[in-house]
mmCIF file of C-alpha atoms in Angstrom:
data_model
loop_
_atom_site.group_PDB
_atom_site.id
_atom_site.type_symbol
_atom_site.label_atom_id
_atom_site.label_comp_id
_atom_site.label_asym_id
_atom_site.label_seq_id
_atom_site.Cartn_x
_atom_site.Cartn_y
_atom_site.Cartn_z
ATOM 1 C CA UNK A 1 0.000 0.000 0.000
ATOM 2 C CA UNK A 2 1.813 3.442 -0.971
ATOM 3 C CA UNK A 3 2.445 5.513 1.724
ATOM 4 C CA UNK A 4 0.021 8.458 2.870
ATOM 5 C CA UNK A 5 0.706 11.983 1.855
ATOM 6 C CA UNK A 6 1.706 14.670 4.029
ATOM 7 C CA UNK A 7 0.102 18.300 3.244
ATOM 8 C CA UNK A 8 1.480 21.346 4.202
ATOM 9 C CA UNK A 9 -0.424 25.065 4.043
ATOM 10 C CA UNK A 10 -1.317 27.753 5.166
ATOM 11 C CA UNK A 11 -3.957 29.110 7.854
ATOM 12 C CA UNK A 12 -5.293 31.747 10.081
ATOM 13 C CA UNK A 13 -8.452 32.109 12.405
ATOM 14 C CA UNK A 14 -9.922 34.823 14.459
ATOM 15 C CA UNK A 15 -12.859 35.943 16.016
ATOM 16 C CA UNK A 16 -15.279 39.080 15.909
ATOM 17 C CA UNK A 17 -17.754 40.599 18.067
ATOM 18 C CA UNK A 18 -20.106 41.631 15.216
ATOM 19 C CA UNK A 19 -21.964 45.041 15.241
ATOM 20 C CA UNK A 20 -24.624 44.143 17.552
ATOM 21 C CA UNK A 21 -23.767 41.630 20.255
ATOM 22 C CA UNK A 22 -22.069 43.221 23.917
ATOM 23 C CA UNK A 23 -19.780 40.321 24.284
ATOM 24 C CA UNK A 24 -18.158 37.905 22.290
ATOM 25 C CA UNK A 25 -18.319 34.221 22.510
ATOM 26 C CA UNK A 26 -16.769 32.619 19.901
ATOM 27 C CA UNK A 27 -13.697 30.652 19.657
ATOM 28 C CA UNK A 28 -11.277 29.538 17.391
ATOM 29 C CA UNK A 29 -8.094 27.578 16.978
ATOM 30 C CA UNK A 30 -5.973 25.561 14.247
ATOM 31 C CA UNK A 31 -3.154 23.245 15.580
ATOM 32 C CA UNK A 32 -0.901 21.278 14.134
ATOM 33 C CA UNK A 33 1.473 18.879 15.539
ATOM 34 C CA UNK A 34 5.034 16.925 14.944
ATOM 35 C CA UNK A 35 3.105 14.378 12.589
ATOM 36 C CA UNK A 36 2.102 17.007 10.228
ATOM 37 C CA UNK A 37 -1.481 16.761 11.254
ATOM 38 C CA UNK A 38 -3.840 19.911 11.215
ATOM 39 C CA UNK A 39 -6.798 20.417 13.761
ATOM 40 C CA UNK A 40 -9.077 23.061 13.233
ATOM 41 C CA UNK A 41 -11.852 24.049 15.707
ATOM 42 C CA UNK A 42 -14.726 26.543 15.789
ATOM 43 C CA UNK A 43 -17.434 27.093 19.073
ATOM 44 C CA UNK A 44 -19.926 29.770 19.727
ATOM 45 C CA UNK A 45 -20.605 29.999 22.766
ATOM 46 C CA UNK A 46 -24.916 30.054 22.965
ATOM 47 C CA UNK A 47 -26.302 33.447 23.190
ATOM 48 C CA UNK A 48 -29.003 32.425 24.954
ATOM 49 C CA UNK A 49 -27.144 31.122 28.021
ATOM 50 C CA UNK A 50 -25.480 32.889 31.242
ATOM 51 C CA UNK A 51 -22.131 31.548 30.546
ATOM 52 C CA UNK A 52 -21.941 30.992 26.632
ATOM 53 C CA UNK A 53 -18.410 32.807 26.383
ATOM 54 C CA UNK A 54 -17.251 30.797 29.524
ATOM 55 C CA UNK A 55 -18.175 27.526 27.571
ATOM 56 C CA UNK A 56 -16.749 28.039 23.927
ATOM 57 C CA UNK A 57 -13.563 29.404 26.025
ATOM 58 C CA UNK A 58 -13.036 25.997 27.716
ATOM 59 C CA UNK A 59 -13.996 24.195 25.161
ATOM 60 C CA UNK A 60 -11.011 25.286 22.614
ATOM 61 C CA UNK A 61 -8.588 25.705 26.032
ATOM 62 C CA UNK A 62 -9.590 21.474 26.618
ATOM 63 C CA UNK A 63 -9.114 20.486 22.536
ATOM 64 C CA UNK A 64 -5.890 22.838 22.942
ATOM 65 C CA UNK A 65 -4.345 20.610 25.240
ATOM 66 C CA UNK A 66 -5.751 17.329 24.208
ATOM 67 C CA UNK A 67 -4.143 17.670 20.689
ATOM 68 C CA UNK A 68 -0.975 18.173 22.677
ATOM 69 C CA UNK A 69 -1.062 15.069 23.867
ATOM 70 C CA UNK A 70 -2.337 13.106 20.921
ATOM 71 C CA UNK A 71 -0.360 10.840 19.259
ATOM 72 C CA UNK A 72 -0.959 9.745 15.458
ATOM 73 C CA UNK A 73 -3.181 6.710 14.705
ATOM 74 C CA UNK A 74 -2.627 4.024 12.393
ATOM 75 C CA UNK A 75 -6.053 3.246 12.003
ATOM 76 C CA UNK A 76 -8.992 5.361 11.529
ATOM 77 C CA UNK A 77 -11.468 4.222 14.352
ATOM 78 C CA UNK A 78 -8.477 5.334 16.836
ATOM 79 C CA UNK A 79 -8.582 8.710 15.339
ATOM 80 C CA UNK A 80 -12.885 8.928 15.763
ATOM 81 C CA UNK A 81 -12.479 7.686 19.424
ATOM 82 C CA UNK A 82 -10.405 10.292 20.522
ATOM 83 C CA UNK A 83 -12.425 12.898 18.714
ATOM 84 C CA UNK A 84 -15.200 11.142 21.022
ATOM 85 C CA UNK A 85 -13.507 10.765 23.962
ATOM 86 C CA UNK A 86 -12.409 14.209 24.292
ATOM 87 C CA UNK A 87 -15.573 16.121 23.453
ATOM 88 C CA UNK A 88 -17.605 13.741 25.845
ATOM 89 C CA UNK A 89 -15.073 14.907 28.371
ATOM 90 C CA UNK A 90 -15.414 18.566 27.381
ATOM 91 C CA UNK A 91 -18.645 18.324 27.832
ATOM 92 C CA UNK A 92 -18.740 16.695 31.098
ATOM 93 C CA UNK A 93 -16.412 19.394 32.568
ATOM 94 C CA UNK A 94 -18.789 22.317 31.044
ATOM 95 C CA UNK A 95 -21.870 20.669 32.946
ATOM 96 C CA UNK A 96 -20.471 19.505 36.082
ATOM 97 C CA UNK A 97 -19.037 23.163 36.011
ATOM 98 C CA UNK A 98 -22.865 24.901 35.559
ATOM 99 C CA UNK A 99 -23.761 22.266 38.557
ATOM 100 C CA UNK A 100 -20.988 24.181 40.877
ATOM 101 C CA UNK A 101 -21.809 27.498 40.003
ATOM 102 C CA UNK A 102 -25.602 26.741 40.494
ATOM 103 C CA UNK A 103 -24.646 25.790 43.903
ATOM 104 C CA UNK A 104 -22.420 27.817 44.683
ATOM 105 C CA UNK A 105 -24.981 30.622 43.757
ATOM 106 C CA UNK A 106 -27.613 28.836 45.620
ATOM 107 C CA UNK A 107 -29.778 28.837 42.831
ATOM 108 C CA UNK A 108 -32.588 26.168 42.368
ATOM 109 C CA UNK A 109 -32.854 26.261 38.264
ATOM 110 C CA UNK A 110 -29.817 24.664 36.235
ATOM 111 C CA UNK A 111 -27.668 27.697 35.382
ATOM 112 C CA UNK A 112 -27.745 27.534 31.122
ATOM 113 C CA UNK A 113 -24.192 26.921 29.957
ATOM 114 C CA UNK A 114 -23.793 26.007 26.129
ATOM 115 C CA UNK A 115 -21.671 25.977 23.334
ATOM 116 C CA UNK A 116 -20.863 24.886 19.624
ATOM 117 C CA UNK A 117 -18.675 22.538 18.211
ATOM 118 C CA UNK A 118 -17.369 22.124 15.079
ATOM 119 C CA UNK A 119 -14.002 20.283 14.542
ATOM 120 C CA UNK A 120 -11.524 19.025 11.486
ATOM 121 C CA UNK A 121 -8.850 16.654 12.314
ATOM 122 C CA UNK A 122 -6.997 16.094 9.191
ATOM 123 C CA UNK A 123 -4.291 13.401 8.655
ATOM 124 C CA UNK A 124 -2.567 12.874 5.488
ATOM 125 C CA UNK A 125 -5.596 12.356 2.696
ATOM 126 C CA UNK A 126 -8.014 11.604 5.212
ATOM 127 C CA UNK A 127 -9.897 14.455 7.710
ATOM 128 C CA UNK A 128 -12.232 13.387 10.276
ATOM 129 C CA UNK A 129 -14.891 16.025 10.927
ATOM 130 C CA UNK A 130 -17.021 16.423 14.166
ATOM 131 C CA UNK A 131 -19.973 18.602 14.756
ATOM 132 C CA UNK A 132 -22.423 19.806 17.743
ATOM 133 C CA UNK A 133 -24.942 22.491 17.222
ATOM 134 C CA UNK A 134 -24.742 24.923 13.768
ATOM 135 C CA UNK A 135 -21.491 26.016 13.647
ATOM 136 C CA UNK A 136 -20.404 24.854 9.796
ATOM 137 C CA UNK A 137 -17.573 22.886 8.197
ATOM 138 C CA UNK A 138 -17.031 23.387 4.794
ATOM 139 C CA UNK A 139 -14.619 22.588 2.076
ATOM 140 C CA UNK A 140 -13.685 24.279 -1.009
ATOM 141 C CA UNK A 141 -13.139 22.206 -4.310
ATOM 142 C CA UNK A 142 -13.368 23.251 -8.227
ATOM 143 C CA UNK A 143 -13.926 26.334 -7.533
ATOM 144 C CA UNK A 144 -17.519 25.711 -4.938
ATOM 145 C CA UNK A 145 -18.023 25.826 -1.604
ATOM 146 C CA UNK A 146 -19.566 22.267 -0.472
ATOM 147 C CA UNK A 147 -20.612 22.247 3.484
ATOM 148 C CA UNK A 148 -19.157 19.269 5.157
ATOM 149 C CA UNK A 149 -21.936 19.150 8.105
ATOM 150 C CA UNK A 150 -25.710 19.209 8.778
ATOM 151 C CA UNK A 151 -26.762 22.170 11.059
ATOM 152 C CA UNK A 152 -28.060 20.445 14.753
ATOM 153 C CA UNK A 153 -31.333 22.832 15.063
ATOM 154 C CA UNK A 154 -34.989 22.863 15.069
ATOM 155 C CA UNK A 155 -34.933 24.291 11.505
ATOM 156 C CA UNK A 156 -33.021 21.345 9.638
ATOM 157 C CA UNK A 157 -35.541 19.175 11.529
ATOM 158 C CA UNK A 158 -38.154 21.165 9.506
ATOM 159 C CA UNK A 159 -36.205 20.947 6.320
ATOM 160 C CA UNK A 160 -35.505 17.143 6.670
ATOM 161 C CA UNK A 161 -38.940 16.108 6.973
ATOM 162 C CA UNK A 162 -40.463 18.697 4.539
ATOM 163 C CA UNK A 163 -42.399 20.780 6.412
ATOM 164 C CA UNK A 164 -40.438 24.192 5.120
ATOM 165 C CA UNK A 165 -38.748 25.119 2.048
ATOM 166 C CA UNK A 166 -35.502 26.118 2.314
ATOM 167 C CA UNK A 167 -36.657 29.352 1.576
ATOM 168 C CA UNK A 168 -38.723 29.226 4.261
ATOM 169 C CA UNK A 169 -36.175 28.157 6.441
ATOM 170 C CA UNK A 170 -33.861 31.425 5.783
ATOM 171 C CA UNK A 171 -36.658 33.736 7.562
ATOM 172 C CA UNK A 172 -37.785 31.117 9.908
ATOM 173 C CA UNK A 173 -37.997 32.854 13.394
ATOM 174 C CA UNK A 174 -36.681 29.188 15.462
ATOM 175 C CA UNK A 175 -34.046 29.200 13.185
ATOM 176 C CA UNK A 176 -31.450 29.953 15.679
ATOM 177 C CA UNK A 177 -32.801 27.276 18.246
ATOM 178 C CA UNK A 178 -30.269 24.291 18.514
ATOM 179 C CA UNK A 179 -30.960 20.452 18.679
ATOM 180 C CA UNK A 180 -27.781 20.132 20.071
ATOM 181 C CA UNK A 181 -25.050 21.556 22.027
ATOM 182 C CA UNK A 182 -21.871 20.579 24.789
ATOM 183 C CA UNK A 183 -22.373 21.611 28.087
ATOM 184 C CA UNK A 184 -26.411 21.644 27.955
ATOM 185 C CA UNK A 185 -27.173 17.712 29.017
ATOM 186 C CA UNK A 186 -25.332 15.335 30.984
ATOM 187 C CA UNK A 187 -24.591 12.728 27.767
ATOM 188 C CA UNK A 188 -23.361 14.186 24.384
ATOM 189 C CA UNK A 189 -24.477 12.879 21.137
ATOM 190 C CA UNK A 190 -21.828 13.646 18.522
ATOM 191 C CA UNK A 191 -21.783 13.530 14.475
ATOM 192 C CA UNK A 192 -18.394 12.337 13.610
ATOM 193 C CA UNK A 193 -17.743 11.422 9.728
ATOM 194 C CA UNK A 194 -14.556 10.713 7.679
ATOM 195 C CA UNK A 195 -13.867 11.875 4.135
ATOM 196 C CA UNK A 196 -10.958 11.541 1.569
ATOM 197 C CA UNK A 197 -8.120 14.889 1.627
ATOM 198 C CA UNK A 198 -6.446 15.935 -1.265
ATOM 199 C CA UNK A 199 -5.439 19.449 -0.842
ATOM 200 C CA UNK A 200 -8.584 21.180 -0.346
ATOM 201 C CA UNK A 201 -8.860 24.529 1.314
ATOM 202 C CA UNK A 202 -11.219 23.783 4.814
ATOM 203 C CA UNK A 203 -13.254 26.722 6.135
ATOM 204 C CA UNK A 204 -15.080 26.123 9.728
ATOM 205 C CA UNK A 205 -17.400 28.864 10.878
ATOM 206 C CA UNK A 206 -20.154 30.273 13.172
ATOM 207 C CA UNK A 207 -23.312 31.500 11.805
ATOM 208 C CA UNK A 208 -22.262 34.831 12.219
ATOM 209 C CA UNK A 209 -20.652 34.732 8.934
ATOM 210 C CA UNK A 210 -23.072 32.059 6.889
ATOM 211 C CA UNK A 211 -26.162 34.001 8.047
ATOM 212 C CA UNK A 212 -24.478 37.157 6.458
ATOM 213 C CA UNK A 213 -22.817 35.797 3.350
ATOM 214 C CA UNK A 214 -24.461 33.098 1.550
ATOM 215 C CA UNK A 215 -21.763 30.041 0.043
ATOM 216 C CA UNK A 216 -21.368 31.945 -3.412
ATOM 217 C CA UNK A 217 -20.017 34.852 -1.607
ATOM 218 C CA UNK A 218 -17.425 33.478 0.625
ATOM 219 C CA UNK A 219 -16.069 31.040 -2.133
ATOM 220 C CA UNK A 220 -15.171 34.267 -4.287
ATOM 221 C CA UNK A 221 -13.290 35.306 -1.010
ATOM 222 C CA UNK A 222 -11.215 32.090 -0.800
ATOM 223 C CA UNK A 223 -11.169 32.423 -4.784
ATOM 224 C CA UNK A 224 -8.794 35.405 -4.338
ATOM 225 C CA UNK A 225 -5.361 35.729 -4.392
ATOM 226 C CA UNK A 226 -5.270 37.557 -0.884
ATOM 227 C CA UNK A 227 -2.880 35.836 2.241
ATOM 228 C CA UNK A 228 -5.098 33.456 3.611
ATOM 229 C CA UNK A 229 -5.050 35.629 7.458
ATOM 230 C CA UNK A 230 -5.777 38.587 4.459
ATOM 231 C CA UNK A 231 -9.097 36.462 3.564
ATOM 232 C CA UNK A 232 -10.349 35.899 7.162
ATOM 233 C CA UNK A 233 -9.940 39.395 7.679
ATOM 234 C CA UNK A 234 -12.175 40.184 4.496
ATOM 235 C CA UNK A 235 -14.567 37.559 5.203
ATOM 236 C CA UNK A 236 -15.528 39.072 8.850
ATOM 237 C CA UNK A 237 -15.633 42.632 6.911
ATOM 238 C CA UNK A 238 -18.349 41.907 4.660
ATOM 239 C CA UNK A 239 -20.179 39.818 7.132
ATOM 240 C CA UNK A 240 -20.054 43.029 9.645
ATOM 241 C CA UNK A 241 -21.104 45.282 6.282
ATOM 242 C CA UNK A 242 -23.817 43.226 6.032
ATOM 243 C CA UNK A 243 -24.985 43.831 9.050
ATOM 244 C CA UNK A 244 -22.511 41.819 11.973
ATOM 245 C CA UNK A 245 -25.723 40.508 13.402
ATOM 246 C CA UNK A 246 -23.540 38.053 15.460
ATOM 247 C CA UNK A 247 -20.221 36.698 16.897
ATOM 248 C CA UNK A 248 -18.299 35.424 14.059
ATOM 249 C CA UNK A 249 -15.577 32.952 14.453
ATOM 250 C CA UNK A 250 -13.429 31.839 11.496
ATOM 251 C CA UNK A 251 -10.471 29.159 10.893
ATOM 252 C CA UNK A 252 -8.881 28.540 7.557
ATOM 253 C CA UNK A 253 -6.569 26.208 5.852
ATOM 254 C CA UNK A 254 -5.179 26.707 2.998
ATOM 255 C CA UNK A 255 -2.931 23.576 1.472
ATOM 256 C CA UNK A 256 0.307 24.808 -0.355
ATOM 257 C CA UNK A 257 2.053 21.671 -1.255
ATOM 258 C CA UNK A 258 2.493 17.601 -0.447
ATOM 259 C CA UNK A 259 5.211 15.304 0.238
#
């Protein structure tokens, strides 16, 4: 069996408070490690809770230090059940956490403490993706943006079993309610799939930036000849020109060359 190849690129994330939101929550990091593979992760911290920011903030600060101590995997399965093993344990630290500070506070409702997840683990010409609530992989080939993961809300529900258009599901006003998310519930259920590499730009983001740019849009971004840190820097522009209704969190890879 030939050997794997190894890709080399390169990347940038950042974050953005948006023009409307007081705080921001979101996340983002890209790591890579002495085996020449790339982890990328995005979380958005849920608007809707007390300690959203808190939550996406520990969850990159716990993937951060897991991928430190990951070692690469011969086999595929290996690379899924660490994916699984540490977001089950982020997400038991983020709710055992909300327990504390409920009682700490004295308080007899479950303080709300929520985030996104979505993750990229790529090694050689495979990537493993993981995902938890709406924040979006995608991947850029021939020139389109294709998105890599299914959106964990109320919405998609409606989509999947045809009771909206996706039209519809654009102006929908529950459109921002999650089916999913760490932190929220004591067990985790978490969509992990594999797919082939070969070279392909990755872009992970929070809505903030997909509910203000639609997929044509930020393809001609990553279309341009602009730095790739140059192109994350555009990309939250326009989304706050068209109206920064939200956090938005961005990490890119570009691929430059294989060995």
């Amino acid at each position: 069996m030939p050997e794997s190849k190894n890709y080399h690129g390169t990347y940038a994330y950042k974050t953005d408070i948006g023009r409307v939101r007081k705080t921001n929550e979101d996340r983002a990091i890209i790591l890579m490690n002495s085996d020449n593979e790339v982890f990328l992760a995005v979380s958005d911290g849920m608007g809707g809770s007390e300690k959203g920011d808190v939550a996406s903030k520990l969850t990159i600060d716990l993937l951060k230090a897991a991928f430190k101590k990951k070692r690469k995997h011969r086999y595929l399965f290996s690379d899924k059940n660490w994916i699984t093993r540490t977001c089950k344990n982020i997400n038991k630290k983020i709710y055992s956490m909300a327990e504390k500070m409920r009682k700490a506070e004295k308080k007899s409702e479950k303080i709300s403490m929520g985030c996104t997840l979505v993750a990229v683990l790529i090694t050689g010409e495979r990537m493993m993706i993981a995902n938890i609530g709406d924040s979006r992989a995608y991947m850029l080939k021939d020139g389109e943006l294709k998105q890599l993961t299914t959106d964990q809300t109320y919405v998609e529900y409606l989509l999947k079993t045809g009771r909206i258009s996706e039209e519809g599901a654009k102006t929908n006003p529950d459109r921002h309610i999650l089916t999913n998310a760490l932190g929220v519930y004591n067990s985790l259920s978490l969509s992990i799939t594999d797919k082939p590499y070969h070279g392909e730009s990755i872009l992970l983001c929070s809505d903030g930036l997909y509910n203000n740019l639609d997929s044509k849009e930020i393809a001609n971004i990553l279309l341009t000849d602009e730095r790739t840190d140059q192109k994350v820097v555009s990309l939250i522009s326009i989304a706050n020109h068209a109206g920064g209704s939200d956090n938005i969190g961005i990490a890119l890879w570009e691929c430059i060359a294989n060995d």
